[in-house]
PDB file of C-alpha atoms in Angstrom:
ATOM      1  CA  SER A   1     -22.843  -5.091  10.768  1.00 47.00           C
ATOM      2  CA  TYR A   2     -20.211  -7.650  11.471  1.00 53.00           C
ATOM      3  CA  ALA A   3     -19.894 -11.382  11.069  1.00 51.00           C
ATOM      4  CA  VAL A   4     -17.569 -13.304  13.331  1.00 52.00           C
ATOM      5  CA  PHE A   5     -17.559 -17.043  13.366  1.00 48.00           C
ATOM      6  CA  CYS A   6     -15.949 -19.783  15.361  1.00 46.00           C
ATOM      7  CA  LEU A   7     -13.957 -22.606  13.815  1.00 46.00           C
ATOM      8  CA  LYS A   8     -14.385 -25.986  15.445  1.00 45.00           C
ATOM      9  CA  LYS A   9     -11.972 -27.864  13.196  1.00 48.00           C
ATOM     10  CA  HIS A  10      -9.468 -27.221  10.444  1.00 48.00           C
ATOM     11  CA  THR A  11     -10.784 -26.984   6.911  1.00 51.00           C
ATOM     12  CA  LYS A  12      -8.980 -26.072   3.690  1.00 48.00           C
ATOM     13  CA  ASP A  13     -10.544 -22.597   3.575  1.00 51.00           C
ATOM     14  CA  GLN A  14     -11.196 -21.426   7.086  1.00 53.00           C
ATOM     15  CA  MET A  15     -13.718 -18.827   5.886  1.00 52.00           C
ATOM     16  CA  LYS A  16     -15.603 -21.239   3.633  1.00 57.00           C
ATOM     17  CA  PRO A  17     -17.566 -23.073   6.359  1.00 52.00           C
ATOM     18  CA  TYR A  18     -18.934 -19.797   7.658  1.00 48.00           C
ATOM     19  CA  LEU A  19     -19.765 -18.259   4.306  1.00 49.00           C
ATOM     20  CA  GLU A  20     -21.423 -21.475   3.124  1.00 50.00           C
ATOM     21  CA  THR A  21     -23.429 -22.094   6.285  1.00 44.00           C
ATOM     22  CA  HIS A  22     -24.549 -18.477   6.567  1.00 48.00           C
ATOM     23  CA  PRO A  23     -25.225 -17.416   2.950  1.00 47.00           C
ATOM     24  CA  ASP A  24     -27.791 -14.888   4.119  1.00 49.00           C
ATOM     25  CA  GLN A  25     -25.260 -13.190   6.403  1.00 58.00           C
ATOM     26  CA  ASN A  26     -24.562  -9.782   5.018  1.00 67.00           C
ATOM     27  CA  GLY A  27     -22.017  -8.600   7.538  1.00 79.00           C
ATOM     28  CA  GLU A  28     -19.591  -6.085   6.140  1.00 89.00           C
ATOM     29  CA  ILE A  29     -16.881  -6.834   8.709  1.00 92.00           C
ATOM     30  CA  LEU A  30     -15.323 -10.285   8.927  1.00 90.00           C
ATOM     31  CA  GLY A  31     -13.047 -12.013  11.351  1.00 88.00           C
ATOM     32  CA  TRP A  32     -12.610 -15.534  12.547  1.00 84.00           C
ATOM     33  CA  LEU A  33     -12.030 -17.045  15.905  1.00 83.00           C
ATOM     34  CA  ASN A  34     -10.634 -20.495  16.514  1.00 81.00           C
ATOM     35  CA  ALA A  35     -12.790 -22.620  18.786  1.00 78.00           C
ATOM     36  CA  ASP A  36     -10.705 -22.123  21.923  1.00 81.00           C
ATOM     37  CA  ASP A  37      -9.711 -18.465  21.439  1.00 90.00           C
ATOM     38  CA  TYR A  38     -11.788 -15.510  22.614  1.00 93.00           C
ATOM     39  CA  TYR A  39     -12.470 -11.783  22.307  1.00 94.00           C
ATOM     40  CA  PHE A  40     -12.328  -9.403  25.215  1.00 95.00           C
ATOM     41  CA  PRO A  41     -15.570  -7.639  26.217  1.00 95.00           C
ATOM     42  CA  GLY A  42     -16.566  -4.740  23.971  1.00 95.00           C
ATOM     43  CA  VAL A  43     -14.092  -5.565  21.196  1.00 95.00           C
ATOM     44  CA  LEU A  44     -16.660  -6.209  18.480  1.00 93.00           C
ATOM     45  CA  ASP A  45     -18.428  -2.909  19.152  1.00 93.00           C
ATOM     46  CA  GLU A  46     -15.101  -1.047  19.259  1.00 96.00           C
ATOM     47  CA  VAL A  47     -13.965  -2.526  15.959  1.00 96.00           C
ATOM     48  CA  ALA A  48     -17.341  -1.905  14.289  1.00 94.00           C
ATOM     49  CA  ALA A  49     -17.225   1.738  15.430  1.00 95.00           C
ATOM     50  CA  ILE A  50     -13.760   2.212  13.919  1.00 97.00           C
ATOM     51  CA  PHE A  51     -14.906   0.804  10.593  1.00 96.00           C
ATOM     52  CA  HIS A  52     -18.076   2.922  10.704  1.00 96.00           C
ATOM     53  CA  ARG A  53     -16.183   6.161  11.460  1.00 97.00           C
ATOM     54  CA  ASN A  54     -13.455   5.417   8.904  1.00 98.00           C
ATOM     55  CA  PRO A  55     -14.848   4.109   5.613  1.00 97.00           C
ATOM     56  CA  ASP A  56     -11.338   4.194   4.095  1.00 98.00           C
ATOM     57  CA  ILE A  57     -10.011   1.611   6.571  1.00 98.00           C
ATOM     58  CA  ASP A  58     -10.003  -1.949   5.249  1.00 98.00           C
ATOM     59  CA  VAL A  59      -8.333  -3.851   8.108  1.00 98.00           C
ATOM     60  CA  VAL A  60      -8.408  -3.296  11.882  1.00 98.00           C
ATOM     61  CA  TYR A  61      -6.145  -5.261  14.186  1.00 98.00           C
ATOM     62  CA  GLY A  62      -4.769  -5.029  17.688  1.00 97.00           C
ATOM     63  CA  ASP A  63      -2.773  -6.811  20.324  1.00 96.00           C
ATOM     64  CA  ALA A  64      -3.508 -10.257  21.710  1.00 96.00           C
ATOM     65  CA  VAL A  65      -2.448 -12.320  24.669  1.00 95.00           C
ATOM     66  CA  HIS A  66      -1.375 -15.938  24.721  1.00 92.00           C
ATOM     67  CA  VAL A  67      -3.008 -18.110  27.350  1.00 91.00           C
ATOM     68  CA  ASN A  68      -2.608 -21.795  28.128  1.00 90.00           C
ATOM     69  CA  ASP A  69      -5.343 -24.403  27.722  1.00 87.00           C
ATOM     70  CA  GLY A  70      -6.700 -23.452  31.138  1.00 88.00           C
ATOM     71  CA  GLY A  71      -6.913 -19.759  30.220  1.00 87.00           C
ATOM     72  CA  VAL A  72      -3.924 -18.705  32.335  1.00 91.00           C
ATOM     73  CA  PHE A  73      -1.972 -15.743  30.927  1.00 93.00           C
ATOM     74  CA  LEU A  74       1.361 -16.697  29.339  1.00 90.00           C
ATOM     75  CA  ASN A  75       2.496 -13.547  27.528  1.00 90.00           C
ATOM     76  CA  TYR A  76       1.511 -10.793  25.157  1.00 92.00           C
ATOM     77  CA  PHE A  77       1.659 -11.577  21.439  1.00 90.00           C
ATOM     78  CA  PRO A  78       5.292 -10.584  20.966  1.00 86.00           C
ATOM     79  CA  PHE A  79       5.232  -9.155  17.462  1.00 88.00           C
ATOM     80  CA  SER A  80       2.407  -6.559  17.380  1.00 90.00           C
ATOM     81  CA  GLN A  81       3.316  -3.244  15.801  1.00 93.00           C
ATOM     82  CA  GLU A  82       1.950  -0.394  13.734  1.00 95.00           C
ATOM     83  CA  PHE A  83       1.336  -1.497  10.170  1.00 96.00           C
ATOM     84  CA  SER A  84       4.191  -1.538   7.673  1.00 95.00           C
ATOM     85  CA  ALA A  85       3.675  -3.019   4.190  1.00 94.00           C
ATOM     86  CA  ASN A  86       7.380  -3.819   4.066  1.00 94.00           C
ATOM     87  CA  ASP A  87       7.498  -5.492   7.476  1.00 95.00           C
ATOM     88  CA  ILE A  88       4.425  -7.667   6.907  1.00 95.00           C
ATOM     89  CA  THR A  89       6.260  -9.491   4.115  1.00 93.00           C
ATOM     90  CA  LYS A  90       9.058 -10.370   6.548  1.00 93.00           C
ATOM     91  CA  SER A  91       7.160 -11.348   9.678  1.00 91.00           C
ATOM     92  CA  CYS A  92       3.591 -11.864  10.786  1.00 92.00           C
ATOM     93  CA  PHE A  93       3.036  -9.154  13.359  1.00 94.00           C
ATOM     94  CA  ILE A  94      -0.773  -9.431  13.195  1.00 96.00           C
ATOM     95  CA  CYS A  95      -2.297 -12.009  15.526  1.00 93.00           C
ATOM     96  CA  GLN A  96      -5.135 -13.657  13.578  1.00 92.00           C
ATOM     97  CA  PRO A  97      -7.880 -13.603  16.249  1.00 94.00           C
ATOM     98  CA  ALA A  98      -7.171  -9.890  16.809  1.00 96.00           C
ATOM     99  CA  CYS A  99      -7.772  -8.946  13.158  1.00 97.00           C
ATOM    100  CA  PHE A 100     -10.928  -7.865  11.344  1.00 96.00           C
ATOM    101  CA  PHE A 101     -11.441  -6.806   7.738  1.00 95.00           C
ATOM    102  CA  ARG A 102     -14.084  -5.680   5.331  1.00 95.00           C
ATOM    103  CA  ARG A 103     -15.854  -8.434   3.426  1.00 92.00           C
ATOM    104  CA  LYS A 104     -15.259  -6.609   0.128  1.00 94.00           C
ATOM    105  CA  ALA A 105     -11.493  -6.529   0.828  1.00 96.00           C
ATOM    106  CA  TYR A 106     -11.507 -10.267   1.536  1.00 93.00           C
ATOM    107  CA  GLU A 107     -13.489 -11.027  -1.611  1.00 92.00           C
ATOM    108  CA  ARG A 108     -11.318  -8.775  -3.826  1.00 96.00           C
ATOM    109  CA  VAL A 109      -8.128 -10.667  -2.950  1.00 96.00           C
ATOM    110  CA  GLY A 110      -9.770 -14.057  -3.469  1.00 91.00           C
ATOM    111  CA  GLY A 111      -9.901 -14.983   0.204  1.00 88.00           C
ATOM    112  CA  ILE A 112      -7.604 -17.401   1.946  1.00 87.00           C
ATOM    113  CA  ASN A 113      -5.249 -19.644   0.004  1.00 85.00           C
ATOM    114  CA  PRO A 114      -6.681 -23.124   0.719  1.00 77.00           C
ATOM    115  CA  PHE A 115      -3.304 -24.781   0.221  1.00 82.00           C
ATOM    116  CA  LEU A 116      -1.641 -22.963   3.111  1.00 82.00           C
ATOM    117  CA  VAL A 117      -2.158 -24.731   6.413  1.00 74.00           C
ATOM    118  CA  TYR A 118      -0.186 -22.724   8.973  1.00 78.00           C
ATOM    119  CA  THR A 119       0.224 -19.358   7.278  1.00 85.00           C
ATOM    120  CA  MET A 120      -3.089 -18.681   5.546  1.00 87.00           C
ATOM    121  CA  ASP A 121      -3.720 -15.673   7.763  1.00 91.00           C
ATOM    122  CA  TRP A 122      -0.288 -14.150   7.132  1.00 93.00           C
ATOM    123  CA  ASP A 123      -0.728 -14.729   3.410  1.00 95.00           C
ATOM    124  CA  LEU A 124      -4.065 -12.897   3.581  1.00 96.00           C
ATOM    125  CA  TRP A 125      -2.471  -9.915   5.362  1.00 97.00           C
ATOM    126  CA  CYS A 126       0.238  -9.848   2.649  1.00 97.00           C
ATOM    127  CA  LYS A 127      -2.401  -9.876  -0.098  1.00 97.00           C
ATOM    128  CA  PHE A 128      -4.170  -6.973   1.619  1.00 98.00           C
ATOM    129  CA  ALA A 129      -0.862  -5.084   1.810  1.00 98.00           C
ATOM    130  CA  LYS A 130      -0.102  -5.765  -1.853  1.00 97.00           C
ATOM    131  CA  MET A 131      -3.457  -4.200  -2.740  1.00 97.00           C
ATOM    132  CA  LYS A 132      -2.426  -1.175  -0.630  1.00 98.00           C
ATOM    133  CA  TYR A 133      -5.394  -1.602   1.685  1.00 98.00           C
ATOM    134  CA  HIS A 134      -5.535   0.693   4.690  1.00 98.00           C
ATOM    135  CA  PHE A 135      -4.705  -0.945   8.037  1.00 98.00           C
ATOM    136  CA  HIS A 136      -5.543   0.484  11.451  1.00 98.00           C
ATOM    137  CA  PHE A 137      -3.702  -0.724  14.559  1.00 98.00           C
ATOM    138  CA  ILE A 138      -5.432  -0.573  17.950  1.00 96.00           C
ATOM    139  CA  ASP A 139      -2.825  -0.482  20.692  1.00 95.00           C
ATOM    140  CA  ASP A 140      -4.969  -2.551  23.022  1.00 95.00           C
ATOM    141  CA  VAL A 141      -5.596  -6.240  23.675  1.00 96.00           C
ATOM    142  CA  LEU A 142      -8.489  -7.519  21.559  1.00 97.00           C
ATOM    143  CA  SER A 143      -8.262 -11.273  21.926  1.00 96.00           C
ATOM    144  CA  GLY A 144      -6.846 -14.219  23.772  1.00 95.00           C
ATOM    145  CA  ALA A 145      -5.171 -16.974  21.757  1.00 90.00           C
ATOM    146  CA  ARG A 146      -4.620 -20.317  23.416  1.00 86.00           C
ATOM    147  CA  ILE A 147      -1.156 -21.810  23.071  1.00 82.00           C
ATOM    148  CA  TYR A 148      -0.622 -25.408  24.170  1.00 70.00           C
ATOM    149  CA  PRO A 149       0.839 -28.544  22.561  1.00 72.00           C
ATOM    150  CA  ASP A 150      -2.388 -29.685  20.853  1.00 67.00           C
ATOM    151  CA  THR A 151      -3.130 -26.446  18.979  1.00 64.00           C
ATOM    152  CA  LYS A 152      -2.634 -26.477  15.222  1.00 61.00           C
ATOM    153  CA  SER A 153       0.042 -23.779  15.429  1.00 63.00           C
ATOM    154  CA  MET A 154       2.076 -25.656  18.001  1.00 60.00           C
ATOM    155  CA  LYS A 155       1.724 -29.015  16.254  1.00 58.00           C
ATOM    156  CA  GLY A 156       2.860 -27.569  12.926  1.00 60.00           C
ATOM    157  CA  GLY A 157       5.243 -24.937  14.179  1.00 54.00           C
ATOM    158  CA  PHE A 158       4.671 -21.205  14.017  1.00 49.00           C
ATOM    159  CA  LEU A 159       6.539 -20.847  10.732  1.00 43.00           C
ATOM    160  CA  ASP A 160       6.279 -23.956   8.645  1.00 47.00           C
ATOM    161  CA  ASN A 161       9.142 -23.481   6.172  1.00 39.00           C
ATOM    162  CA  LEU A 162       7.327 -24.927   3.179  1.00 36.00           C
ATOM    163  CA  THR A 163       4.288 -22.680   3.511  1.00 42.00           C
ATOM    164  CA  LYS A 164       6.375 -19.657   4.495  1.00 46.00           C
ATOM    165  CA  ARG A 165       8.176 -19.853   1.155  1.00 41.00           C
ATOM    166  CA  GLN A 166       4.814 -19.830  -0.648  1.00 45.00           C
ATOM    167  CA  ILE A 167       3.931 -16.413   0.753  1.00 46.00           C
TER     168      ILE A 167
END
């Protein structure tokens, strides 16, 4: 089973609101979706099937597209690539809404660092890599991420220097 939740506003631990409001949720696969982002049809079933067929895989991620606030295509997420533990420490090539992971993997690394505002997802991927978790890349578009001036990423910059140094 999987548990995906939608974030309506920024909180210190983006997973905390979901896990606290759904304590009875026993989904083994986690992912989070910002309020104005979206998954493409069939993605959740595809991801769940990969996890089911491959119990050794801890993280599944794929490509994403950037769209504007009206949903108009802007570009493909420019950094997607096959997983490399070395590369993930240098650049975030995993687009957050196109990434899913096992709950036990998330819990083992202590979840998201609540002090990181713009790079908590990248930090999580780095913690997974440090634990030598197994990543699986799907060379297909899984999600749409909205990019416009009022999004948190655009307001704070894609790579806030202070938080980048903390990773």
